Amino acid sequence: MQETRQNRISRLLQKELSLIFQSQTRQMHGVMVSVTRVKISPDLGICTAYLSIFPSERGEELLENIRKNTATIRYDLGQRVRNQLRIIPELRFFIDDSLDYLEHIDELLKG
């Protein structure tokens, strides 16, 4: 029962975070941030989001910027999900480099 609720909340947070990043990166031409996966702790207090950033060369720089603005992102998220969630979880962001890893494997297989 608990895992079903965690999965449902994870999907909700992933969708809303994606919309927040989409609206924020609209002004930055040539940059795209997508939320690939969201995990939420069993007590629903910590949300870990994995981000795929394009172009990947600017990934660390953009991730640092996102981490500095975590409070603003959490506030925006709270405004969007305040009717569904009582407590807005603490946000943690990490780079999801699985696509880069797959690309590297492809290059090794071709070479």
PDB file of N, CA and C in Angstrom:
ATOM      1  N   MET A   1       0.825  -1.199   0.000  1.00  0.00           N
ATOM      2  CA  MET A   1       0.000   0.000   0.000  1.00  0.00           C
ATOM      3  C   MET A   1       0.869   1.262   0.000  1.00  0.00           C
ATOM      4  N   GLN A   2       1.884   1.256   0.884  1.00  0.00           N
ATOM      5  CA  GLN A   2       2.758   2.420   0.987  1.00  0.00           C
ATOM      6  C   GLN A   2       3.525   2.673  -0.309  1.00  0.00           C
ATOM      7  N   GLU A   3       4.013   1.596  -0.956  1.00  0.00           N
ATOM      8  CA  GLU A   3       4.767   1.780  -2.197  1.00  0.00           C
ATOM      9  C   GLU A   3       3.895   2.333  -3.303  1.00  0.00           C
ATOM     10  N   THR A   4       2.637   1.946  -3.337  1.00  0.00           N
ATOM     11  CA  THR A   4       1.729   2.479  -4.348  1.00  0.00           C
ATOM     12  C   THR A   4       1.592   3.985  -4.186  1.00  0.00           C
ATOM     13  N   ARG A   5       1.464   4.420  -2.941  1.00  0.00           N
ATOM     14  CA  ARG A   5       1.346   5.856  -2.671  1.00  0.00           C
ATOM     15  C   ARG A   5       2.643   6.575  -3.041  1.00  0.00           C
ATOM     16  N   GLN A   6       3.783   5.983  -2.696  1.00  0.00           N
ATOM     17  CA  GLN A   6       5.075   6.578  -3.056  1.00  0.00           C
ATOM     18  C   GLN A   6       5.204   6.720  -4.568  1.00  0.00           C
ATOM     19  N   ASN A   7       4.821   5.681  -5.309  1.00  0.00           N
ATOM     20  CA  ASN A   7       4.918   5.730  -6.772  1.00  0.00           C
ATOM     21  C   ASN A   7       4.010   6.808  -7.340  1.00  0.00           C
ATOM     22  N   ARG A   8       2.806   6.918  -6.808  1.00  0.00           N
ATOM     23  CA  ARG A   8       1.865   7.923  -7.309  1.00  0.00           C
ATOM     24  C   ARG A   8       2.395   9.330  -7.055  1.00  0.00           C
ATOM     25  N   ILE A   9       2.932   9.552  -5.858  1.00  0.00           N
ATOM     26  CA  ILE A   9       3.474  10.874  -5.525  1.00  0.00           C
ATOM     27  C   ILE A   9       4.732  11.155  -6.335  1.00  0.00           C
ATOM     28  N   SER A  10       5.549  10.135  -6.567  1.00  0.00           N
ATOM     29  CA  SER A  10       6.750  10.312  -7.393  1.00  0.00           C
ATOM     30  C   SER A  10       6.383  10.756  -8.804  1.00  0.00           C
ATOM     31  N   ARG A  11       5.375  10.121  -9.371  1.00  0.00           N
ATOM     32  CA  ARG A  11       4.937  10.509 -10.726  1.00  0.00           C
ATOM     33  C   ARG A  11       4.396  11.935 -10.752  1.00  0.00           C
ATOM     34  N   LEU A  12       3.637  12.300  -9.719  1.00  0.00           N
ATOM     35  CA  LEU A  12       3.101  13.663  -9.628  1.00  0.00           C
ATOM     36  C   LEU A  12       4.245  14.679  -9.548  1.00  0.00           C
ATOM     37  N   LEU A  13       5.213  14.419  -8.680  1.00  0.00           N
ATOM     38  CA  LEU A  13       6.341  15.345  -8.526  1.00  0.00           C
ATOM     39  C   LEU A  13       7.182  15.417  -9.792  1.00  0.00           C
ATOM     40  N   GLN A  14       7.366  14.289 -10.468  1.00  0.00           N
ATOM     41  CA  GLN A  14       8.139  14.281 -11.715  1.00  0.00           C
ATOM     42  C   GLN A  14       7.455  15.156 -12.758  1.00  0.00           C
ATOM     43  N   LYS A  15       6.153  15.011 -12.886  1.00  0.00           N
ATOM     44  CA  LYS A  15       5.412  15.801 -13.877  1.00  0.00           C
ATOM     45  C   LYS A  15       5.492  17.290 -13.561  1.00  0.00           C
ATOM     46  N   GLU A  16       5.275  17.637 -12.302  1.00  0.00           N
ATOM     47  CA  GLU A  16       5.275  19.050 -11.924  1.00  0.00           C
ATOM     48  C   GLU A  16       6.669  19.668 -12.012  1.00  0.00           C
ATOM     49  N   LEU A  17       7.698  18.936 -11.590  1.00  0.00           N
ATOM     50  CA  LEU A  17       9.065  19.448 -11.719  1.00  0.00           C
ATOM     51  C   LEU A  17       9.433  19.640 -13.187  1.00  0.00           C
ATOM     52  N   SER A  18       8.987  18.720 -14.045  1.00  0.00           N
ATOM     53  CA  SER A  18       9.251  18.852 -15.484  1.00  0.00           C
ATOM     54  C   SER A  18       8.639  20.140 -16.021  1.00  0.00           C
ATOM     55  N   LEU A  19       7.418  20.427 -15.613  1.00  0.00           N
ATOM     56  CA  LEU A  19       6.758  21.656 -16.075  1.00  0.00           C
ATOM     57  C   LEU A  19       7.465  22.902 -15.551  1.00  0.00           C
ATOM     58  N   ILE A  20       7.941  22.845 -14.304  1.00  0.00           N
ATOM     59  CA  ILE A  20       8.678  23.986 -13.736  1.00  0.00           C
ATOM     60  C   ILE A  20       9.969  24.229 -14.518  1.00  0.00           C
ATOM     61  N   PHE A  21      10.734  23.155 -14.777  1.00  0.00           N
ATOM     62  CA  PHE A  21      11.988  23.325 -15.525  1.00  0.00           C
ATOM     63  C   PHE A  21      11.730  23.751 -16.958  1.00  0.00           C
ATOM     64  N   GLN A  22      10.652  23.266 -17.542  1.00  0.00           N
ATOM     65  CA  GLN A  22      10.319  23.652 -18.912  1.00  0.00           C
ATOM     66  C   GLN A  22      10.038  25.146 -18.988  1.00  0.00           C
ATOM     67  N   SER A  23       9.308  25.670 -18.023  1.00  0.00           N
ATOM     68  CA  SER A  23       9.010  27.104 -18.052  1.00  0.00           C
ATOM     69  C   SER A  23      10.248  27.941 -17.731  1.00  0.00           C
ATOM     70  N   GLN A  24      11.132  27.454 -16.858  1.00  0.00           N
ATOM     71  CA  GLN A  24      12.329  28.210 -16.501  1.00  0.00           C
ATOM     72  C   GLN A  24      13.376  28.210 -17.609  1.00  0.00           C
ATOM     73  N   THR A  25      13.489  27.102 -18.350  1.00  0.00           N
ATOM     74  CA  THR A  25      14.518  27.039 -19.385  1.00  0.00           C
ATOM     75  C   THR A  25      14.038  27.575 -20.724  1.00  0.00           C
ATOM     76  N   ARG A  26      12.798  27.994 -20.785  1.00  0.00           N
ATOM     77  CA  ARG A  26      12.290  28.551 -22.037  1.00  0.00           C
ATOM     78  C   ARG A  26      13.061  29.795 -22.447  1.00  0.00           C
ATOM     79  N   GLN A  27      13.512  30.605 -21.452  1.00  0.00           N
ATOM     80  CA  GLN A  27      14.272  31.822 -21.763  1.00  0.00           C
ATOM     81  C   GLN A  27      15.705  31.509 -22.199  1.00  0.00           C
ATOM     82  N   MET A  28      16.220  30.354 -21.796  1.00  0.00           N
ATOM     83  CA  MET A  28      17.597  29.979 -22.123  1.00  0.00           C
ATOM     84  C   MET A  28      17.587  29.142 -23.399  1.00  0.00           C
ATOM     85  N   HIS A  29      17.888  29.767 -24.506  1.00  0.00           N
ATOM     86  CA  HIS A  29      17.842  29.064 -25.788  1.00  0.00           C
ATOM     87  C   HIS A  29      18.954  28.030 -25.878  1.00  0.00           C
ATOM     88  N   GLY A  30      18.605  26.859 -26.386  1.00  0.00           N
ATOM     89  CA  GLY A  30      19.588  25.798 -26.566  1.00  0.00           C
ATOM     90  C   GLY A  30      19.842  24.964 -25.334  1.00  0.00           C
ATOM     91  N   VAL A  31      19.034  25.139 -24.290  1.00  0.00           N
ATOM     92  CA  VAL A  31      19.191  24.364 -23.062  1.00  0.00           C
ATOM     93  C   VAL A  31      17.895  23.619 -22.781  1.00  0.00           C
ATOM     94  N   MET A  32      18.045  22.351 -22.431  1.00  0.00           N
ATOM     95  CA  MET A  32      16.865  21.561 -22.099  1.00  0.00           C
ATOM     96  C   MET A  32      17.155  20.747 -20.840  1.00  0.00           C
ATOM     97  N   VAL A  33      16.258  20.826 -19.864  1.00  0.00           N
ATOM     98  CA  VAL A  33      16.368  20.053 -18.623  1.00  0.00           C
ATOM     99  C   VAL A  33      15.142  19.181 -18.524  1.00  0.00           C
ATOM    100  N   SER A  34      15.359  17.871 -18.430  1.00  0.00           N
ATOM    101  CA  SER A  34      14.228  16.967 -18.255  1.00  0.00           C
ATOM    102  C   SER A  34      14.434  16.129 -16.999  1.00  0.00           C
ATOM    103  N   VAL A  35      13.338  15.827 -16.340  1.00  0.00           N
ATOM    104  CA  VAL A  35      13.377  15.039 -15.111  1.00  0.00           C
ATOM    105  C   VAL A  35      13.175  13.586 -15.516  1.00  0.00           C
ATOM    106  N   THR A  36      14.227  12.783 -15.399  1.00  0.00           N
ATOM    107  CA  THR A  36      14.152  11.399 -15.867  1.00  0.00           C
ATOM    108  C   THR A  36      13.567  10.460 -14.829  1.00  0.00           C
ATOM    109  N   ARG A  37      13.840  10.736 -13.547  1.00  0.00           N
ATOM    110  CA  ARG A  37      13.350   9.834 -12.503  1.00  0.00           C
ATOM    111  C   ARG A  37      13.239  10.599 -11.195  1.00  0.00           C
ATOM    112  N   VAL A  38      12.222  10.248 -10.422  1.00  0.00           N
ATOM    113  CA  VAL A  38      12.032  10.850  -9.104  1.00  0.00           C
ATOM    114  C   VAL A  38      11.823   9.727  -8.100  1.00  0.00           C
ATOM    115  N   LYS A  39      12.570   9.798  -7.006  1.00  0.00           N
ATOM    116  CA  LYS A  39      12.376   8.852  -5.901  1.00  0.00           C
ATOM    117  C   LYS A  39      11.943   9.657  -4.691  1.00  0.00           C
ATOM    118  N   ILE A  40      11.009   9.108  -3.933  1.00  0.00           N
ATOM    119  CA  ILE A  40      10.570   9.787  -2.716  1.00  0.00           C
ATOM    120  C   ILE A  40      10.788   8.856  -1.538  1.00  0.00           C
ATOM    121  N   SER A  41      11.218   9.420  -0.423  1.00  0.00           N
ATOM    122  CA  SER A  41      11.494   8.607   0.769  1.00  0.00           C
ATOM    123  C   SER A  41      10.180   8.056   1.326  1.00  0.00           C
ATOM    124  N   PRO A  42      10.242   6.974   2.089  1.00  0.00           N
ATOM    125  CA  PRO A  42       9.013   6.380   2.641  1.00  0.00           C
ATOM    126  C   PRO A  42       8.184   7.334   3.499  1.00  0.00           C
ATOM    127  N   ASP A  43       8.844   8.294   4.167  1.00  0.00           N
ATOM    128  CA  ASP A  43       8.082   9.253   4.975  1.00  0.00           C
ATOM    129  C   ASP A  43       7.623  10.462   4.156  1.00  0.00           C
ATOM    130  N   LEU A  44       7.871  10.451   2.844  1.00  0.00           N
ATOM    131  CA  LEU A  44       7.483  11.504   1.896  1.00  0.00           C
ATOM    132  C   LEU A  44       8.141  12.846   2.214  1.00  0.00           C
ATOM    133  N   GLY A  45       9.265  12.820   2.908  1.00  0.00           N
ATOM    134  CA  GLY A  45       9.926  14.058   3.302  1.00  0.00           C
ATOM    135  C   GLY A  45      11.071  14.477   2.401  1.00  0.00           C
ATOM    136  N   ILE A  46      11.633  13.536   1.631  1.00  0.00           N
ATOM    137  CA  ILE A  46      12.776  13.851   0.771  1.00  0.00           C
ATOM    138  C   ILE A  46      12.478  13.353  -0.644  1.00  0.00           C
ATOM    139  N   CYS A  47      12.610  14.250  -1.582  1.00  0.00           N
ATOM    140  CA  CYS A  47      12.403  13.920  -2.996  1.00  0.00           C
ATOM    141  C   CYS A  47      13.747  14.022  -3.705  1.00  0.00           C
ATOM    142  N   THR A  48      14.179  12.921  -4.305  1.00  0.00           N
ATOM    143  CA  THR A  48      15.429  12.898  -5.063  1.00  0.00           C
ATOM    144  C   THR A  48      15.079  12.868  -6.537  1.00  0.00           C
ATOM    145  N   ALA A  49      15.482  13.902  -7.257  1.00  0.00           N
ATOM    146  CA  ALA A  49      15.163  14.013  -8.674  1.00  0.00           C
ATOM    147  C   ALA A  49      16.435  13.869  -9.500  1.00  0.00           C
ATOM    148  N   TYR A  50      16.351  13.060 -10.552  1.00  0.00           N
ATOM    149  CA  TYR A  50      17.471  12.867 -11.472  1.00  0.00           C
ATOM    150  C   TYR A  50      17.173  13.636 -12.748  1.00  0.00           C
ATOM    151  N   LEU A  51      18.109  14.495 -13.127  1.00  0.00           N
ATOM    152  CA  LEU A  51      17.910  15.398 -14.260  1.00  0.00           C
ATOM    153  C   LEU A  51      18.817  15.028 -15.421  1.00  0.00           C
ATOM    154  N   SER A  52      18.246  15.087 -16.608  1.00  0.00           N
ATOM    155  CA  SER A  52      19.026  14.946 -17.825  1.00  0.00           C
ATOM    156  C   SER A  52      19.132  16.336 -18.432  1.00  0.00           C
ATOM    157  N   ILE A  53      20.356  16.813 -18.607  1.00  0.00           N
ATOM    158  CA  ILE A  53      20.579  18.184 -19.064  1.00  0.00           C
ATOM    159  C   ILE A  53      21.235  18.156 -20.424  1.00  0.00           C
ATOM    160  N   PHE A  54      20.646  18.921 -21.349  1.00  0.00           N
ATOM    161  CA  PHE A  54      21.202  19.045 -22.697  1.00  0.00           C
ATOM    162  C   PHE A  54      21.531  20.506 -22.921  1.00  0.00           C
ATOM    163  N   PRO A  55      22.682  20.886 -23.379  1.00  0.00           N
ATOM    164  CA  PRO A  55      23.842  20.063 -23.709  1.00  0.00           C
ATOM    165  C   PRO A  55      24.554  19.608 -22.434  1.00  0.00           C
ATOM    166  N   SER A  56      25.077  18.410 -22.468  1.00  0.00           N
ATOM    167  CA  SER A  56      25.667  17.818 -21.272  1.00  0.00           C
ATOM    168  C   SER A  56      26.963  18.520 -20.844  1.00  0.00           C
ATOM    169  N   GLU A  57      27.593  19.294 -21.734  1.00  0.00           N
ATOM    170  CA  GLU A  57      28.809  20.021 -21.351  1.00  0.00           C
ATOM    171  C   GLU A  57      28.493  21.058 -20.269  1.00  0.00           C
ATOM    172  N   ARG A  58      27.280  21.600 -20.291  1.00  0.00           N
ATOM    173  CA  ARG A  58      26.895  22.619 -19.317  1.00  0.00           C
ATOM    174  C   ARG A  58      26.164  22.012 -18.126  1.00  0.00           C
ATOM    175  N   GLY A  59      26.169  20.695 -18.011  1.00  0.00           N
ATOM    176  CA  GLY A  59      25.406  20.004 -16.982  1.00  0.00           C
ATOM    177  C   GLY A  59      25.768  20.409 -15.570  1.00  0.00           C
ATOM    178  N   GLU A  60      27.058  20.414 -15.246  1.00  0.00           N
ATOM    179  CA  GLU A  60      27.490  20.751 -13.885  1.00  0.00           C
ATOM    180  C   GLU A  60      27.137  22.190 -13.532  1.00  0.00           C
ATOM    181  N   GLU A  61      27.347  23.089 -14.503  1.00  0.00           N
ATOM    182  CA  GLU A  61      27.046  24.507 -14.275  1.00  0.00           C
ATOM    183  C   GLU A  61      25.546  24.699 -14.004  1.00  0.00           C
ATOM    184  N   LEU A  62      24.711  24.069 -14.810  1.00  0.00           N
ATOM    185  CA  LEU A  62      23.267  24.202 -14.636  1.00  0.00           C
ATOM    186  C   LEU A  62      22.794  23.518 -13.358  1.00  0.00           C
ATOM    187  N   LEU A  63      23.367  22.370 -13.032  1.00  0.00           N
ATOM    188  CA  LEU A  63      22.992  21.679 -11.802  1.00  0.00           C
ATOM    189  C   LEU A  63      23.328  22.536 -10.578  1.00  0.00           C
ATOM    190  N   GLU A  64      24.465  23.193 -10.601  1.00  0.00           N
ATOM    191  CA  GLU A  64      24.849  24.077  -9.493  1.00  0.00           C
ATOM    192  C   GLU A  64      23.851  25.233  -9.371  1.00  0.00           C
ATOM    193  N   ASN A  65      23.437  25.776 -10.498  1.00  0.00           N
ATOM    194  CA  ASN A  65      22.445  26.852 -10.513  1.00  0.00           C
ATOM    195  C   ASN A  65      21.107  26.363  -9.960  1.00  0.00           C
ATOM    196  N   ILE A  66      20.710  25.140 -10.346  1.00  0.00           N
ATOM    197  CA  ILE A  66      19.453  24.566  -9.858  1.00  0.00           C
ATOM    198  C   ILE A  66      19.533  24.349  -8.357  1.00  0.00           C
ATOM    199  N   ARG A  67      20.662  23.860  -7.870  1.00  0.00           N
ATOM    200  CA  ARG A  67      20.816  23.624  -6.426  1.00  0.00           C
ATOM    201  C   ARG A  67      20.765  24.926  -5.638  1.00  0.00           C
ATOM    202  N   LYS A  68      21.293  26.023  -6.210  1.00  0.00           N
ATOM    203  CA  LYS A  68      21.229  27.317  -5.530  1.00  0.00           C
ATOM    204  C   LYS A  68      19.795  27.822  -5.443  1.00  0.00           C
ATOM    205  N   ASN A  69      18.967  27.451  -6.414  1.00  0.00           N
ATOM    206  CA  ASN A  69      17.580  27.919  -6.465  1.00  0.00           C
ATOM    207  C   ASN A  69      16.575  26.876  -5.980  1.00  0.00           C
ATOM    208  N   THR A  70      17.035  25.929  -5.168  1.00  0.00           N
ATOM    209  CA  THR A  70      16.159  24.863  -4.694  1.00  0.00           C
ATOM    210  C   THR A  70      14.965  25.409  -3.914  1.00  0.00           C
ATOM    211  N   ALA A  71      15.177  26.447  -3.113  1.00  0.00           N
ATOM    212  CA  ALA A  71      14.079  27.008  -2.310  1.00  0.00           C
ATOM    213  C   ALA A  71      12.972  27.569  -3.213  1.00  0.00           C
ATOM    214  N   THR A  72      13.361  28.260  -4.270  1.00  0.00           N
ATOM    215  CA  THR A  72      12.382  28.809  -5.205  1.00  0.00           C
ATOM    216  C   THR A  72      11.636  27.701  -5.934  1.00  0.00           C
ATOM    217  N   ILE A  73      12.377  26.659  -6.353  1.00  0.00           N
ATOM    218  CA  ILE A  73      11.758  25.533  -7.048  1.00  0.00           C
ATOM    219  C   ILE A  73      10.783  24.822  -6.117  1.00  0.00           C
ATOM    220  N   ARG A  74      11.178  24.659  -4.852  1.00  0.00           N
ATOM    221  CA  ARG A  74      10.294  24.000  -3.874  1.00  0.00           C
ATOM    222  C   ARG A  74       9.033  24.825  -3.647  1.00  0.00           C
ATOM    223  N   TYR A  75       9.164  26.156  -3.616  1.00  0.00           N
ATOM    224  CA  TYR A  75       8.004  27.029  -3.457  1.00  0.00           C
ATOM    225  C   TYR A  75       7.066  26.878  -4.651  1.00  0.00           C
ATOM    226  N   ASP A  76       7.625  26.917  -5.876  1.00  0.00           N
ATOM    227  CA  ASP A  76       6.804  26.745  -7.080  1.00  0.00           C
ATOM    228  C   ASP A  76       6.104  25.395  -7.067  1.00  0.00           C
ATOM    229  N   LEU A  77       6.827  24.365  -6.657  1.00  0.00           N
ATOM    230  CA  LEU A  77       6.247  23.029  -6.569  1.00  0.00           C
ATOM    231  C   LEU A  77       5.108  23.013  -5.549  1.00  0.00           C
ATOM    232  N   GLY A  78       5.318  23.677  -4.431  1.00  0.00           N
ATOM    233  CA  GLY A  78       4.281  23.758  -3.408  1.00  0.00           C
ATOM    234  C   GLY A  78       3.026  24.439  -3.907  1.00  0.00           C
ATOM    235  N   GLN A  79       3.193  25.475  -4.716  1.00  0.00           N
ATOM    236  CA  GLN A  79       2.034  26.160  -5.278  1.00  0.00           C
ATOM    237  C   GLN A  79       1.242  25.247  -6.219  1.00  0.00           C
ATOM    238  N   ARG A  80       1.940  24.368  -6.914  1.00  0.00           N
ATOM    239  CA  ARG A  80       1.289  23.477  -7.875  1.00  0.00           C
ATOM    240  C   ARG A  80       0.607  22.273  -7.227  1.00  0.00           C
ATOM    241  N   VAL A  81       1.186  21.745  -6.148  1.00  0.00           N
ATOM    242  CA  VAL A  81       0.664  20.499  -5.565  1.00  0.00           C
ATOM    243  C   VAL A  81       0.063  20.703  -4.176  1.00  0.00           C
ATOM    244  N   ARG A  82      -0.236  21.932  -3.803  1.00  0.00           N
ATOM    245  CA  ARG A  82      -0.714  22.180  -2.437  1.00  0.00           C
ATOM    246  C   ARG A  82      -2.038  21.504  -2.129  1.00  0.00           C
ATOM    247  N   ASN A  83      -2.832  21.197  -3.150  1.00  0.00           N
ATOM    248  CA  ASN A  83      -4.098  20.505  -2.909  1.00  0.00           C
ATOM    249  C   ASN A  83      -3.931  18.992  -2.820  1.00  0.00           C
ATOM    250  N   GLN A  84      -2.814  18.455  -3.307  1.00  0.00           N
ATOM    251  CA  GLN A  84      -2.589  17.014  -3.277  1.00  0.00           C
ATOM    252  C   GLN A  84      -1.708  16.574  -2.110  1.00  0.00           C
ATOM    253  N   LEU A  85      -0.753  17.410  -1.708  1.00  0.00           N
ATOM    254  CA  LEU A  85       0.194  17.033  -0.658  1.00  0.00           C
ATOM    255  C   LEU A  85       0.110  18.001   0.513  1.00  0.00           C
ATOM    256  N   ARG A  86       0.208  17.448   1.708  1.00  0.00           N
ATOM    257  CA  ARG A  86       0.193  18.280   2.904  1.00  0.00           C
ATOM    258  C   ARG A  86       1.566  18.887   3.156  1.00  0.00           C
ATOM    259  N   ILE A  87       2.611  18.068   2.998  1.00  0.00           N
ATOM    260  CA  ILE A  87       3.980  18.526   3.238  1.00  0.00           C
ATOM    261  C   ILE A  87       4.744  18.466   1.920  1.00  0.00           C
ATOM    262  N   ILE A  88       5.386  19.559   1.561  1.00  0.00           N
ATOM    263  CA  ILE A  88       6.193  19.590   0.338  1.00  0.00           C
ATOM    264  C   ILE A  88       7.573  19.049   0.702  1.00  0.00           C
ATOM    265  N   PRO A  89       8.023  17.996   0.009  1.00  0.00           N
ATOM    266  CA  PRO A  89       9.292  17.364   0.387  1.00  0.00           C
ATOM    267  C   PRO A  89      10.510  18.245   0.104  1.00  0.00           C
ATOM    268  N   GLU A  90      11.569  17.973   0.844  1.00  0.00           N
ATOM    269  CA  GLU A  90      12.863  18.602   0.588  1.00  0.00           C
ATOM    270  C   GLU A  90      13.363  18.064  -0.754  1.00  0.00           C
ATOM    271  N   LEU A  91      13.920  18.931  -1.583  1.00  0.00           N
ATOM    272  CA  LEU A  91      14.335  18.531  -2.931  1.00  0.00           C
ATOM    273  C   LEU A  91      15.845  18.332  -2.996  1.00  0.00           C
ATOM    274  N   ARG A  92      16.253  17.258  -3.659  1.00  0.00           N
ATOM    275  CA  ARG A  92      17.656  16.989  -3.942  1.00  0.00           C
ATOM    276  C   ARG A  92      17.779  16.667  -5.424  1.00  0.00           C
ATOM    277  N   PHE A  93      18.761  17.262  -6.064  1.00  0.00           N
ATOM    278  CA  PHE A  93      18.924  17.085  -7.507  1.00  0.00           C
ATOM    279  C   PHE A  93      20.267  16.437  -7.832  1.00  0.00           C
ATOM    280  N   PHE A  94      20.226  15.511  -8.799  1.00  0.00           N
ATOM    281  CA  PHE A  94      21.426  14.840  -9.282  1.00  0.00           C
ATOM    282  C   PHE A  94      21.340  14.731 -10.797  1.00  0.00           C
ATOM    283  N   ILE A  95      22.507  14.640 -11.441  1.00  0.00           N
ATOM    284  CA  ILE A  95      22.529  14.463 -12.894  1.00  0.00           C
ATOM    285  C   ILE A  95      22.347  12.985 -13.222  1.00  0.00           C
ATOM    286  N   ASP A  96      21.441  12.717 -14.140  1.00  0.00           N
ATOM    287  CA  ASP A  96      21.238  11.351 -14.634  1.00  0.00           C
ATOM    288  C   ASP A  96      22.081  11.224 -15.898  1.00  0.00           C
ATOM    289  N   ASP A  97      23.206  10.533 -15.798  1.00  0.00           N
ATOM    290  CA  ASP A  97      24.112  10.419 -16.934  1.00  0.00           C
ATOM    291  C   ASP A  97      23.947   9.095 -17.672  1.00  0.00           C
ATOM    292  N   SER A  98      22.805   8.450 -17.534  1.00  0.00           N
ATOM    293  CA  SER A  98      22.598   7.150 -18.182  1.00  0.00           C
ATOM    294  C   SER A  98      22.608   7.271 -19.707  1.00  0.00           C
ATOM    295  N   LEU A  99      22.103   8.392 -20.249  1.00  0.00           N
ATOM    296  CA  LEU A  99      22.116   8.558 -21.711  1.00  0.00           C
ATOM    297  C   LEU A  99      23.547   8.715 -22.226  1.00  0.00           C
ATOM    298  N   ASP A 100      24.373   9.452 -21.502  1.00  0.00           N
ATOM    299  CA  ASP A 100      25.780   9.594 -21.890  1.00  0.00           C
ATOM    300  C   ASP A 100      26.486   8.247 -21.819  1.00  0.00           C
ATOM    301  N   TYR A 101      26.138   7.468 -20.808  1.00  0.00           N
ATOM    302  CA  TYR A 101      26.725   6.141 -20.640  1.00  0.00           C
ATOM    303  C   TYR A 101      26.334   5.228 -21.800  1.00  0.00           C
ATOM    304  N   LEU A 102      25.062   5.271 -22.206  1.00  0.00           N
ATOM    305  CA  LEU A 102      24.602   4.466 -23.347  1.00  0.00           C
ATOM    306  C   LEU A 102      25.310   4.884 -24.633  1.00  0.00           C
ATOM    307  N   GLU A 103      25.484   6.184 -24.802  1.00  0.00           N
ATOM    308  CA  GLU A 103      26.173   6.698 -25.989  1.00  0.00           C
ATOM    309  C   GLU A 103      27.621   6.204 -26.008  1.00  0.00           C
ATOM    310  N   HIS A 104      28.257   6.201 -24.854  1.00  0.00           N
ATOM    311  CA  HIS A 104      29.642   5.726 -24.740  1.00  0.00           C
ATOM    312  C   HIS A 104      29.722   4.233 -25.093  1.00  0.00           C
ATOM    313  N   ILE A 105      28.787   3.447 -24.609  1.00  0.00           N
ATOM    314  CA  ILE A 105      28.756   2.007 -24.908  1.00  0.00           C
ATOM    315  C   ILE A 105      28.564   1.791 -26.412  1.00  0.00           C
ATOM    316  N   ASP A 106      27.662   2.562 -27.027  1.00  0.00           N
ATOM    317  CA  ASP A 106      27.452   2.469 -28.469  1.00  0.00           C
ATOM    318  C   ASP A 106      28.732   2.740 -29.251  1.00  0.00           C
ATOM    319  N   GLU A 107      29.467   3.781 -28.830  1.00  0.00           N
ATOM    320  CA  GLU A 107      30.717   4.126 -29.497  1.00  0.00           C
ATOM    321  C   GLU A 107      31.740   2.981 -29.359  1.00  0.00           C
ATOM    322  N   LEU A 108      31.783   2.378 -28.188  1.00  0.00           N
ATOM    323  CA  LEU A 108      32.713   1.259 -27.976  1.00  0.00           C
ATOM    324  C   LEU A 108      32.337   0.054 -28.851  1.00  0.00           C
ATOM    325  N   LEU A 109      31.053  -0.189 -28.991  1.00  0.00           N
ATOM    326  CA  LEU A 109      30.609  -1.314 -29.799  1.00  0.00           C
ATOM    327  C   LEU A 109      30.854  -1.072 -31.292  1.00  0.00           C
ATOM    328  N   LYS A 110      30.723   0.175 -31.729  1.00  0.00           N
ATOM    329  CA  LYS A 110      30.957   0.486 -33.150  1.00  0.00           C
ATOM    330  C   LYS A 110      32.446   0.447 -33.479  1.00  0.00           C
ATOM    331  N   GLY A 111      33.275   0.867 -32.548  1.00  0.00           N
ATOM    332  CA  GLY A 111      34.711   1.002 -32.780  1.00  0.00           C
ATOM    333  C   GLY A 111      35.442  -0.256 -32.759  1.00  0.00           C
TER     334      GLY A 111
END
